[in-house]
């Protein structure tokens, strides 16, 4: 009954217990709110391809800083290999959800083999190129454009090897790869 509850609150001890109980519930609600906000922020960072929360950064830099996993010359090749393997595993899991992350710059970085002093990096990058070309329509178009540029401008042997392996496969625009291979052979580039 409400009157019994109100009369119970007139006792100082009962009022103190009720206040403590309310205070405890309020603190618990604040903790839950903070945890939910932390999770929402983490999901937002994940959805915007941001790996970490760096906090407020300089406004001149636009508030973001590029991701740099390591500066150590001894382990950077191994770290690069693991990160690239992780990225490719994400692509294989759900290419449709990840296709928006494929860009010309990403494909160009995969073709860049200046880090060939690290064993296995070049092969991991080539496998990534082949995988993106055969499983993603966006990736296939970017890879085709990069192959065309490299083969016509610099007669890149690595690009020729990649093209050779791709013309043997069947995928969304494989006929365009075959046309490029024929075009390169007709022009006597290789």
XYZ file of C-alpha atoms in Angstrom:
190
model
C 0.000 0.000 0.000
C 1.273 3.498 -0.848
C 0.455 5.028 2.544
C 2.474 2.316 4.325
C 5.408 2.947 1.983
C 5.260 6.725 2.551
C 5.019 6.326 6.338
C 7.991 3.977 6.158
C 10.023 6.729 4.495
C 9.484 9.097 7.452
C 11.958 7.073 9.468
C 15.498 8.433 8.999
C 17.045 4.955 8.781
C 14.577 3.871 6.103
C 15.148 7.102 4.161
C 18.905 6.558 4.281
C 18.576 2.976 3.038
C 16.276 4.114 0.240
C 18.756 6.836 -0.756
C 21.630 4.354 -0.764
C 19.608 1.953 -2.871
C 18.716 4.699 -5.380
C 22.310 5.922 -5.450
C 23.530 2.389 -6.143
C 20.985 1.988 -8.975
C 21.991 5.357 -10.445
C 25.696 4.419 -10.430
C 24.895 1.059 -12.041
C 22.887 2.838 -14.754
C 25.826 5.230 -15.349
C 28.224 2.277 -15.719
C 25.889 0.578 -18.194
C 25.507 3.837 -20.131
C 29.302 4.290 -20.301
C 29.774 0.697 -21.467
C 27.105 1.085 -24.147
C 28.657 4.345 -25.379
C 32.070 2.655 -25.524
C 30.640 -0.199 -27.588
C 28.765 2.162 -29.917
C 31.951 4.166 -30.482
C 33.910 0.972 -31.168
C 31.315 -0.153 -33.727
C 31.339 3.287 -35.352
C 35.148 3.166 -35.631
C 34.952 -0.332 -37.078
C 32.321 0.743 -39.612
C 34.456 3.707 -40.678
C 37.569 1.522 -41.151
C 39.334 3.103 -38.179
C 41.328 0.590 -36.185
C 41.914 2.636 -33.088
C 40.583 5.566 -31.127
C 43.433 8.055 -30.931
C 41.385 10.630 -29.077
C 41.361 14.260 -30.105
C 44.089 15.008 -32.614
C 45.283 18.219 -34.168
C 42.553 20.000 -36.138
C 45.002 20.743 -38.974
C 45.331 17.025 -39.641
C 41.580 16.662 -39.924
C 41.448 14.729 -36.688
C 42.838 11.509 -38.139
C 46.229 9.887 -38.246
C 47.283 7.091 -40.626
C 47.532 3.613 -39.153
C 51.177 2.602 -38.703
C 51.488 -0.855 -37.129
C 55.278 -0.805 -36.681
C 58.417 1.130 -37.505
C 60.746 -1.754 -36.667
C 62.757 -2.846 -39.704
C 63.225 -6.324 -38.253
C 59.551 -7.213 -37.907
C 57.736 -4.920 -40.364
C 57.735 -7.550 -43.120
C 56.201 -10.147 -40.848
C 53.643 -7.639 -39.526
C 52.766 -6.589 -43.092
C 52.318 -10.216 -44.086
C 50.004 -10.907 -41.127
C 47.951 -7.761 -41.692
C 47.572 -8.522 -45.393
C 46.551 -12.096 -44.575
C 43.985 -10.741 -42.120
C 42.607 -8.298 -44.700
C 42.311 -11.064 -47.285
C 40.546 -13.314 -44.763
C 38.036 -10.504 -44.169
C 37.513 -10.163 -47.923
C 36.993 -13.917 -48.293
C 34.490 -13.954 -45.451
C 32.178 -11.397 -47.028
C 33.406 -9.788 -50.215
C 30.153 -7.900 -50.781
C 30.453 -6.199 -47.384
C 34.142 -5.374 -47.891
C 34.201 -4.309 -51.542
C 33.875 -0.635 -50.618
C 37.331 -0.831 -49.021
C 39.039 -1.784 -52.293
C 40.605 1.230 -53.971
C 43.117 2.050 -56.713
C 45.632 2.964 -54.027
C 45.197 -0.376 -52.283
C 45.696 -2.285 -55.545
C 48.694 -0.107 -56.435
C 50.205 -0.840 -53.008
C 49.781 -4.562 -53.643
C 51.668 -4.251 -56.932
C 54.480 -2.298 -55.264
C 57.241 -4.800 -54.559
C 59.876 -2.549 -53.057
C 59.678 -4.610 -49.848
C 60.999 -7.702 -51.604
C 63.753 -8.138 -49.019
C 61.188 -9.742 -46.708
C 60.676 -13.387 -47.603
C 57.180 -14.230 -48.718
C 55.764 -10.688 -48.870
C 55.780 -10.509 -52.656
C 54.008 -13.848 -52.978
C 51.383 -12.862 -50.392
C 50.774 -9.627 -52.304
C 50.513 -11.470 -55.638
C 48.094 -13.975 -54.133
C 46.020 -11.065 -52.810
C 45.964 -9.487 -56.285
C 44.829 -12.757 -57.879
C 42.215 -13.286 -55.180
C 40.779 -9.772 -55.510
C 40.700 -10.043 -59.304
C 38.814 -13.334 -59.245
C 36.404 -12.749 -56.349
C 35.523 -9.054 -56.561
C 34.167 -7.215 -59.575
C 35.476 -3.913 -58.196
C 38.845 -5.512 -57.473
C 38.932 -7.113 -60.928
C 38.439 -3.730 -62.619
C 41.126 -2.028 -60.520
C 43.586 -4.892 -61.065
C 42.917 -4.849 -64.811
C 43.545 -1.090 -64.994
C 46.777 -1.406 -62.990
C 47.986 -4.335 -65.115
C 47.258 -2.383 -68.303
C 49.171 0.645 -67.015
C 52.174 -1.345 -65.810
C 52.436 -3.583 -68.840
C 52.200 -0.774 -71.372
C 54.320 1.770 -69.506
C 57.087 -0.307 -67.966
C 56.778 -3.829 -69.384
C 56.636 -5.123 -65.813
C 57.548 -8.834 -65.719
C 55.698 -9.428 -62.425
C 52.534 -7.935 -63.943
C 52.945 -10.201 -66.959
C 53.197 -13.229 -64.642
C 50.074 -12.145 -62.753
C 48.181 -11.594 -66.009
C 49.330 -15.015 -67.239
C 47.964 -16.704 -64.133
C 44.676 -14.776 -64.311
C 43.879 -15.583 -67.950
C 43.789 -19.262 -66.964
C 40.924 -18.641 -64.522
C 37.222 -18.034 -65.037
C 35.708 -15.004 -63.238
C 33.388 -12.053 -63.876
C 35.536 -10.119 -66.381
C 38.090 -12.759 -67.323
C 37.418 -12.075 -71.019
C 38.801 -8.540 -70.580
C 41.985 -10.010 -69.100
C 42.327 -12.306 -72.105
C 41.829 -9.290 -74.405
C 44.589 -7.428 -72.551
C 46.936 -10.404 -72.870
C 46.262 -10.641 -76.622
C 46.716 -6.877 -76.982
C 50.072 -7.003 -75.170
C 51.253 -9.931 -77.294
C 50.090 -8.259 -80.545
C 51.978 -5.082 -79.687
C 55.119 -7.144 -79.132
C 55.642 -5.756 -75.646
C 56.662 -9.214 -74.402
